[in-house]
mmCIF file of C-alpha atoms in Angstrom:
data_model
loop_
_atom_site.group_PDB
_atom_site.id
_atom_site.type_symbol
_atom_site.label_atom_id
_atom_site.label_comp_id
_atom_site.label_asym_id
_atom_site.label_seq_id
_atom_site.Cartn_x
_atom_site.Cartn_y
_atom_site.Cartn_z
ATOM 1 C CA UNK O 1 -12.100 -44.950 -14.420
ATOM 2 C CA UNK O 2 -11.096 -41.729 -12.751
ATOM 3 C CA UNK O 3 -13.727 -39.517 -11.230
ATOM 4 C CA UNK O 4 -14.343 -36.252 -13.042
ATOM 5 C CA UNK O 5 -12.955 -33.227 -11.178
ATOM 6 C CA UNK O 6 -15.493 -31.468 -9.012
ATOM 7 C CA UNK O 7 -15.857 -27.728 -9.527
ATOM 8 C CA UNK O 8 -16.208 -26.331 -6.020
ATOM 9 C CA UNK O 9 -16.974 -22.616 -5.914
ATOM 10 C CA UNK O 10 -15.887 -21.106 -2.606
ATOM 11 C CA UNK O 11 -18.705 -19.528 -0.599
ATOM 12 C CA UNK O 12 -18.958 -15.807 -0.139
ATOM 13 C CA UNK O 13 -17.412 -14.583 3.109
ATOM 14 C CA UNK O 14 -18.870 -11.725 5.160
ATOM 15 C CA UNK O 15 -17.532 -9.874 8.188
ATOM 16 C CA UNK O 16 -19.622 -8.787 11.175
ATOM 17 C CA UNK O 17 -18.265 -5.895 13.254
ATOM 18 C CA UNK O 18 -20.457 -5.566 16.334
ATOM 19 C CA UNK O 19 -21.012 -6.397 19.980
ATOM 20 C CA UNK O 20 -21.197 -9.961 21.291
ATOM 21 C CA UNK O 21 -24.627 -10.333 22.894
ATOM 22 C CA UNK O 22 -25.569 -12.893 25.526
ATOM 23 C CA UNK O 23 -29.054 -13.124 23.973
ATOM 24 C CA UNK O 24 -27.721 -14.985 20.943
ATOM 25 C CA UNK O 25 -30.136 -12.971 18.801
ATOM 26 C CA UNK O 26 -28.502 -9.617 18.156
ATOM 27 C CA UNK O 27 -25.050 -8.246 17.510
ATOM 28 C CA UNK O 28 -22.407 -10.393 15.910
ATOM 29 C CA UNK O 29 -24.138 -13.635 16.979
ATOM 30 C CA UNK O 30 -27.298 -12.669 15.114
ATOM 31 C CA UNK O 31 -25.211 -11.620 12.122
ATOM 32 C CA UNK O 32 -23.281 -14.896 11.981
ATOM 33 C CA UNK O 33 -26.475 -16.957 12.251
ATOM 34 C CA UNK O 34 -27.965 -14.977 9.379
ATOM 35 C CA UNK O 35 -24.849 -15.347 7.235
ATOM 36 C CA UNK O 36 -24.851 -19.119 7.781
ATOM 37 C CA UNK O 37 -28.597 -19.511 7.179
ATOM 38 C CA UNK O 38 -28.242 -17.735 3.825
ATOM 39 C CA UNK O 39 -25.377 -19.950 2.678
ATOM 40 C CA UNK O 40 -22.374 -17.723 3.323
ATOM 41 C CA UNK O 41 -19.341 -17.949 5.610
ATOM 42 C CA UNK O 42 -19.204 -15.462 8.459
ATOM 43 C CA UNK O 43 -16.259 -14.062 10.391
ATOM 44 C CA UNK O 44 -16.407 -11.470 13.136
ATOM 45 C CA UNK O 45 -14.709 -8.628 14.964
ATOM 46 C CA UNK O 46 -16.173 -8.134 18.439
ATOM 47 C CA UNK O 47 -16.412 -4.524 19.628
ATOM 48 C CA UNK O 48 -18.027 -5.081 23.035
ATOM 49 C CA UNK O 49 -19.237 -7.802 25.379
ATOM 50 C CA UNK O 50 -22.939 -7.204 25.920
ATOM 51 C CA UNK O 51 -24.840 -8.807 28.802
ATOM 52 C CA UNK O 52 -28.631 -8.676 28.613
ATOM 53 C CA UNK O 53 -31.150 -10.422 30.854
ATOM 54 C CA UNK O 54 -34.757 -11.341 30.173
ATOM 55 C CA UNK O 55 -35.718 -8.680 32.720
ATOM 56 C CA UNK O 56 -34.135 -5.992 30.557
ATOM 57 C CA UNK O 57 -31.019 -5.428 32.626
ATOM 58 C CA UNK O 58 -27.986 -4.688 30.492
ATOM 59 C CA UNK O 59 -24.264 -4.162 30.735
ATOM 60 C CA UNK O 60 -21.695 -3.327 28.064
ATOM 61 C CA UNK O 61 -17.931 -3.843 28.298
ATOM 62 C CA UNK O 62 -16.169 -2.264 25.284
ATOM 63 C CA UNK O 63 -13.267 -4.051 23.620
ATOM 64 C CA UNK O 64 -10.142 -1.916 23.237
ATOM 65 C CA UNK O 65 -9.834 -0.052 19.906
ATOM 66 C CA UNK O 66 -6.552 -1.834 19.220
ATOM 67 C CA UNK O 67 -8.249 -5.203 19.571
ATOM 68 C CA UNK O 68 -11.033 -4.089 17.216
ATOM 69 C CA UNK O 69 -8.463 -3.126 14.577
ATOM 70 C CA UNK O 70 -6.515 -6.362 15.033
ATOM 71 C CA UNK O 71 -9.639 -8.515 14.656
ATOM 72 C CA UNK O 72 -10.722 -6.771 11.449
ATOM 73 C CA UNK O 73 -7.250 -7.039 9.952
ATOM 74 C CA UNK O 74 -6.962 -10.715 10.903
ATOM 75 C CA UNK O 75 -10.369 -11.529 9.425
ATOM 76 C CA UNK O 76 -9.472 -9.844 6.154
ATOM 77 C CA UNK O 77 -6.092 -11.567 6.038
ATOM 78 C CA UNK O 78 -7.719 -14.968 6.532
ATOM 79 C CA UNK O 79 -10.502 -14.802 3.934
ATOM 80 C CA UNK O 80 -11.580 -12.621 1.015
ATOM 81 C CA UNK O 81 -14.413 -10.484 2.383
ATOM 82 C CA UNK O 82 -17.265 -9.662 0.004
ATOM 83 C CA UNK O 83 -19.368 -7.578 2.398
ATOM 84 C CA UNK O 84 -19.240 -6.134 5.897
ATOM 85 C CA UNK O 85 -22.035 -5.527 8.396
ATOM 86 C CA UNK O 86 -21.135 -2.797 10.897
ATOM 87 C CA UNK O 87 -23.238 -2.703 14.045
ATOM 88 C CA UNK O 88 -22.320 -1.572 17.551
ATOM 89 C CA UNK O 89 -19.261 0.651 17.867
ATOM 90 C CA UNK O 90 -19.402 1.691 21.537
ATOM 91 C CA UNK O 91 -17.049 4.688 21.510
ATOM 92 C CA UNK O 92 -15.481 7.334 19.308
ATOM 93 C CA UNK O 93 -12.146 5.503 19.458
ATOM 94 C CA UNK O 94 -13.724 2.247 18.296
ATOM 95 C CA UNK O 95 -15.377 4.115 15.406
ATOM 96 C CA UNK O 96 -12.021 5.446 14.242
ATOM 97 C CA UNK O 97 -10.363 2.051 14.750
ATOM 98 C CA UNK O 98 -12.946 0.264 12.612
ATOM 99 C CA UNK O 99 -12.891 2.967 9.938
ATOM 100 C CA UNK O 100 -9.107 2.849 9.632
ATOM 101 C CA UNK O 101 -9.119 -0.930 9.265
ATOM 102 C CA UNK O 102 -11.933 -0.846 6.696
ATOM 103 C CA UNK O 103 -10.167 1.766 4.570
ATOM 104 C CA UNK O 104 -7.278 -0.675 4.239
ATOM 105 C CA UNK O 105 -9.556 -3.546 3.222
ATOM 106 C CA UNK O 106 -8.590 -5.327 0.000
ATOM 107 C CA UNK O 107 -11.056 -5.226 -2.904
ATOM 108 C CA UNK O 108 -13.737 -7.922 -2.804
ATOM 109 C CA UNK O 109 -13.368 -11.019 -5.008
ATOM 110 C CA UNK O 110 -13.772 -10.331 -8.727
ATOM 111 C CA UNK O 111 -16.778 -12.624 -8.979
ATOM 112 C CA UNK O 112 -18.596 -10.412 -6.472
ATOM 113 C CA UNK O 113 -18.014 -6.826 -7.566
ATOM 114 C CA UNK O 114 -15.999 -5.947 -10.629
ATOM 115 C CA UNK O 115 -14.052 -2.738 -10.109
ATOM 116 C CA UNK O 116 -15.256 -2.162 -6.543
ATOM 117 C CA UNK O 117 -12.429 -0.942 -4.294
ATOM 118 C CA UNK O 118 -14.008 -1.858 -0.935
ATOM 119 C CA UNK O 119 -16.340 -4.646 0.177
ATOM 120 C CA UNK O 120 -20.013 -3.753 0.391
ATOM 121 C CA UNK O 121 -20.623 -2.183 3.795
ATOM 122 C CA UNK O 122 -24.036 -2.181 5.457
ATOM 123 C CA UNK O 123 -24.048 0.113 8.492
ATOM 124 C CA UNK O 124 -26.681 -0.528 11.157
ATOM 125 C CA UNK O 125 -25.920 2.289 13.610
ATOM 126 C CA UNK O 126 -26.579 1.791 17.297
ATOM 127 C CA UNK O 127 -26.648 5.424 18.327
ATOM 128 C CA UNK O 128 -29.804 5.766 20.425
ATOM 129 C CA UNK O 129 -30.784 4.413 23.815
ATOM 130 C CA UNK O 130 -31.366 0.717 23.162
ATOM 131 C CA UNK O 131 -31.743 -2.282 25.458
ATOM 132 C CA UNK O 132 -30.666 -0.345 28.532
ATOM 133 C CA UNK O 133 -27.611 1.321 27.016
ATOM 134 C CA UNK O 134 -27.257 5.074 26.938
ATOM 135 C CA UNK O 135 -26.969 6.956 23.650
ATOM 136 C CA UNK O 136 -23.638 7.133 21.862
ATOM 137 C CA UNK O 137 -21.877 10.424 22.569
ATOM 138 C CA UNK O 138 -22.170 13.320 20.135
ATOM 139 C CA UNK O 139 -18.492 13.095 19.150
ATOM 140 C CA UNK O 140 -18.811 9.393 18.380
ATOM 141 C CA UNK O 141 -21.940 10.004 16.287
ATOM 142 C CA UNK O 142 -20.108 12.716 14.358
ATOM 143 C CA UNK O 143 -17.199 10.319 13.850
ATOM 144 C CA UNK O 144 -19.602 7.779 12.343
ATOM 145 C CA UNK O 145 -20.947 10.429 9.973
ATOM 146 C CA UNK O 146 -17.435 11.397 8.900
ATOM 147 C CA UNK O 147 -15.926 7.904 8.544
ATOM 148 C CA UNK O 148 -18.065 4.741 8.503
ATOM 149 C CA UNK O 149 -21.268 6.061 6.938
ATOM 150 C CA UNK O 150 -19.706 7.594 3.782
ATOM 151 C CA UNK O 151 -18.021 4.239 3.048
ATOM 152 C CA UNK O 152 -21.306 2.357 3.337
ATOM 153 C CA UNK O 153 -23.389 0.929 0.515
ATOM 154 C CA UNK O 154 -26.501 1.010 2.711
ATOM 155 C CA UNK O 155 -27.443 2.626 6.029
ATOM 156 C CA UNK O 156 -30.192 0.948 8.102
ATOM 157 C CA UNK O 157 -31.182 3.067 11.140
ATOM 158 C CA UNK O 158 -34.411 2.362 12.955
ATOM 159 C CA UNK O 159 -36.887 5.200 13.447
ATOM 160 C CA UNK O 160 -35.325 6.287 16.749
ATOM 161 C CA UNK O 161 -31.819 6.286 15.297
ATOM 162 C CA UNK O 162 -32.970 8.103 12.156
ATOM 163 C CA UNK O 163 -34.450 10.851 14.332
ATOM 164 C CA UNK O 164 -31.199 11.250 16.248
ATOM 165 C CA UNK O 165 -29.024 11.219 13.121
ATOM 166 C CA UNK O 166 -31.215 13.577 11.087
ATOM 167 C CA UNK O 167 -32.288 15.885 13.908
ATOM 168 C CA UNK O 168 -35.930 15.418 12.873
ATOM 169 C CA UNK O 169 -39.013 13.980 14.498
ATOM 170 C CA UNK O 170 -39.814 10.509 13.195
ATOM 171 C CA UNK O 171 -43.247 9.562 14.477
ATOM 172 C CA UNK O 172 -45.350 9.392 11.293
ATOM 173 C CA UNK O 173 -44.861 7.689 7.905
ATOM 174 C CA UNK O 174 -44.213 11.104 6.363
ATOM 175 C CA UNK O 175 -41.503 11.782 8.934
ATOM 176 C CA UNK O 176 -39.778 8.514 8.006
ATOM 177 C CA UNK O 177 -39.648 9.599 4.366
ATOM 178 C CA UNK O 178 -38.220 13.010 5.179
ATOM 179 C CA UNK O 179 -35.620 11.536 7.558
ATOM 180 C CA UNK O 180 -34.460 9.021 4.939
ATOM 181 C CA UNK O 181 -34.106 11.779 2.348
ATOM 182 C CA UNK O 182 -32.318 14.103 4.767
ATOM 183 C CA UNK O 183 -29.790 11.413 5.680
ATOM 184 C CA UNK O 184 -29.187 10.599 2.028
ATOM 185 C CA UNK O 185 -28.657 14.273 1.254
ATOM 186 C CA UNK O 186 -26.074 14.633 4.026
ATOM 187 C CA UNK O 187 -24.268 11.313 3.550
ATOM 188 C CA UNK O 188 -24.804 10.361 -0.098
ATOM 189 C CA UNK O 189 -25.665 6.771 0.908
ATOM 190 C CA UNK O 190 -28.917 4.823 0.336
ATOM 191 C CA UNK O 191 -30.906 4.840 3.590
ATOM 192 C CA UNK O 192 -33.422 2.290 4.856
ATOM 193 C CA UNK O 193 -35.348 3.560 7.885
ATOM 194 C CA UNK O 194 -36.842 0.605 9.744
ATOM 195 C CA UNK O 195 -39.315 0.069 12.538
ATOM 196 C CA UNK O 196 -42.089 2.283 11.223
ATOM 197 C CA UNK O 197 -45.087 0.992 13.162
ATOM 198 C CA UNK O 198 -47.488 3.662 14.339
ATOM 199 C CA UNK O 199 -50.577 3.654 16.565
ATOM 200 C CA UNK O 200 -52.395 0.311 16.380
ATOM 201 C CA UNK O 201 -51.409 -0.502 12.807
ATOM 202 C CA UNK O 202 -51.238 -4.167 11.858
ATOM 203 C CA UNK O 203 -48.318 -3.449 9.543
ATOM 204 C CA UNK O 204 -44.724 -2.359 9.968
ATOM 205 C CA UNK O 205 -43.353 -0.050 7.290
ATOM 206 C CA UNK O 206 -39.710 0.388 6.303
ATOM 207 C CA UNK O 207 -38.741 3.127 3.842
ATOM 208 C CA UNK O 208 -35.770 3.096 1.458
ATOM 209 C CA UNK O 209 -34.475 6.181 -0.360
ATOM 210 C CA UNK O 210 -31.558 5.751 -2.764
ATOM 211 C CA UNK O 211 -31.600 9.238 -4.244
ATOM 212 C CA UNK O 212 -33.814 8.217 -7.154
ATOM 213 C CA UNK O 213 -36.685 6.102 -5.916
ATOM 214 C CA UNK O 214 -38.670 5.876 -2.698
ATOM 215 C CA UNK O 215 -39.575 2.281 -1.822
ATOM 216 C CA UNK O 216 -41.936 1.093 0.898
ATOM 217 C CA UNK O 217 -41.702 -2.336 2.489
ATOM 218 C CA UNK O 218 -44.875 -3.241 4.373
ATOM 219 C CA UNK O 219 -45.037 -6.450 6.391
ATOM 220 C CA UNK O 220 -47.639 -7.804 8.826
ATOM 221 C CA UNK O 221 -46.902 -7.082 12.462
ATOM 222 C CA UNK O 222 -46.581 -10.417 14.261
ATOM 223 C CA UNK O 223 -47.973 -10.113 17.768
ATOM 224 C CA UNK O 224 -46.523 -12.183 20.574
ATOM 225 C CA UNK O 225 -43.127 -12.649 18.905
ATOM 226 C CA UNK O 226 -40.027 -11.181 20.502
ATOM 227 C CA UNK O 227 -38.436 -9.076 17.770
ATOM 228 C CA UNK O 228 -35.078 -8.827 19.550
ATOM 229 C CA UNK O 229 -32.368 -9.051 16.910
ATOM 230 C CA UNK O 230 -34.645 -8.259 13.973
ATOM 231 C CA UNK O 231 -32.687 -5.130 13.017
ATOM 232 C CA UNK O 232 -29.376 -7.005 13.061
ATOM 233 C CA UNK O 233 -30.915 -9.856 11.073
ATOM 234 C CA UNK O 234 -32.332 -7.525 8.429
ATOM 235 C CA UNK O 235 -29.111 -5.572 7.925
ATOM 236 C CA UNK O 236 -26.883 -8.654 7.826
ATOM 237 C CA UNK O 237 -29.229 -10.356 5.357
ATOM 238 C CA UNK O 238 -29.120 -7.233 3.174
ATOM 239 C CA UNK O 239 -25.316 -7.440 3.262
ATOM 240 C CA UNK O 240 -25.494 -11.030 1.985
ATOM 241 C CA UNK O 241 -27.696 -10.080 -0.948
ATOM 242 C CA UNK O 242 -25.624 -7.018 -1.829
ATOM 243 C CA UNK O 243 -22.561 -9.282 -1.863
ATOM 244 C CA UNK O 244 -24.437 -11.421 -4.383
ATOM 245 C CA UNK O 245 -24.882 -8.452 -6.676
ATOM 246 C CA UNK O 246 -28.351 -7.202 -5.746
ATOM 247 C CA UNK O 247 -28.935 -3.452 -5.711
ATOM 248 C CA UNK O 248 -30.128 -1.831 -2.465
ATOM 249 C CA UNK O 249 -33.848 -2.162 -3.227
ATOM 250 C CA UNK O 250 -33.718 -5.805 -4.288
ATOM 251 C CA UNK O 251 -31.315 -6.679 -1.458
ATOM 252 C CA UNK O 252 -33.676 -5.146 1.097
ATOM 253 C CA UNK O 253 -36.670 -6.952 -0.432
ATOM 254 C CA UNK O 254 -34.867 -10.297 -0.154
ATOM 255 C CA UNK O 255 -33.691 -9.499 3.372
ATOM 256 C CA UNK O 256 -37.197 -8.475 4.469
ATOM 257 C CA UNK O 257 -38.575 -11.747 3.139
ATOM 258 C CA UNK O 258 -35.970 -13.733 5.078
ATOM 259 C CA UNK O 259 -36.631 -11.767 8.275
ATOM 260 C CA UNK O 260 -40.393 -12.148 8.008
ATOM 261 C CA UNK O 261 -40.055 -15.907 7.535
ATOM 262 C CA UNK O 262 -37.696 -16.067 10.528
ATOM 263 C CA UNK O 263 -40.274 -14.250 12.663
ATOM 264 C CA UNK O 264 -43.163 -16.363 11.355
ATOM 265 C CA UNK O 265 -41.200 -19.519 12.260
ATOM 266 C CA UNK O 266 -40.423 -18.201 15.755
ATOM 267 C CA UNK O 267 -39.592 -20.749 18.446
ATOM 268 C CA UNK O 268 -40.469 -20.828 22.162
ATOM 269 C CA UNK O 269 -37.274 -20.662 24.186
ATOM 270 C CA UNK O 270 -37.153 -19.928 27.896
ATOM 271 C CA UNK O 271 -39.330 -16.924 28.663
ATOM 272 C CA UNK O 272 -39.602 -15.768 25.075
ATOM 273 C CA UNK O 273 -40.719 -16.682 21.587
ATOM 274 C CA UNK O 274 -37.658 -15.882 19.481
ATOM 275 C CA UNK O 275 -37.022 -15.408 15.782
ATOM 276 C CA UNK O 276 -35.712 -18.527 14.056
ATOM 277 C CA UNK O 277 -32.676 -17.755 11.896
ATOM 278 C CA UNK O 278 -32.407 -21.369 10.727
ATOM 279 C CA UNK O 279 -35.988 -21.876 9.563
ATOM 280 C CA UNK O 280 -34.809 -22.848 6.057
ATOM 281 C CA UNK O 281 -30.994 -22.980 5.920
ATOM 282 C CA UNK O 282 -29.383 -22.762 2.504
ATOM 283 C CA UNK O 283 -26.255 -24.652 1.397
ATOM 284 C CA UNK O 284 -23.036 -22.681 1.468
ATOM 285 C CA UNK O 285 -22.266 -21.242 -1.955
ATOM 286 C CA UNK O 286 -20.696 -18.328 -3.782
#
């Protein structure tokens, strides 16, 4: 008796465009771990080699714009990309290189987004002074606003980045709301402002504005846990859920739940207690 044919649905594939971090928590490494933990296949285009020590020392070596373009094109030639997470783009030239390659991206698979001409793009801008790196230059920030951001399905700046991008103070919950709305008004893209923890609050608040509804995502602040990589994890998880057909609000809710569980299951490693991407890995599926 012959075995019945097995219907194997290929898993969703996602692309991470970001720096390669020696921490293993942020950048494209954090993205790929998140993609895998949520049952999808991840490919990457490395934009910079990032060296970070436990003492906070940091160094960044940008990859040439031509190499960024070539990696994105190769990734999209190899697999059908359903969503893209865009993180660190260290220069104006790398911004333009990534944007040009993304504009030429083939439509995502039909089972992911009927009629959509580009993969879902979640942009997690690294524009402020972070982890020892200086702020991205004004011309590069403007290039992001003119190219990558308008293509995005979701923008996920933290409070510091939202302040820089919107030109507003962001140091109260009300400021987060106004910054999210201002960025939506200028870019036409749903905006999730993250990292809203003020004073001695026991909660962290993220705010999403999609042009119609203001949503608040409150989660307990976990003391003693190194949150390095949490922004990358949240944005890459949101990309997974958008690829699966969730709208911005539901995708963020699912991503926040995954991130919070990863932080709650944190593991001691070396000098730190780090978030655990693989706390409950899911089988690869479409």
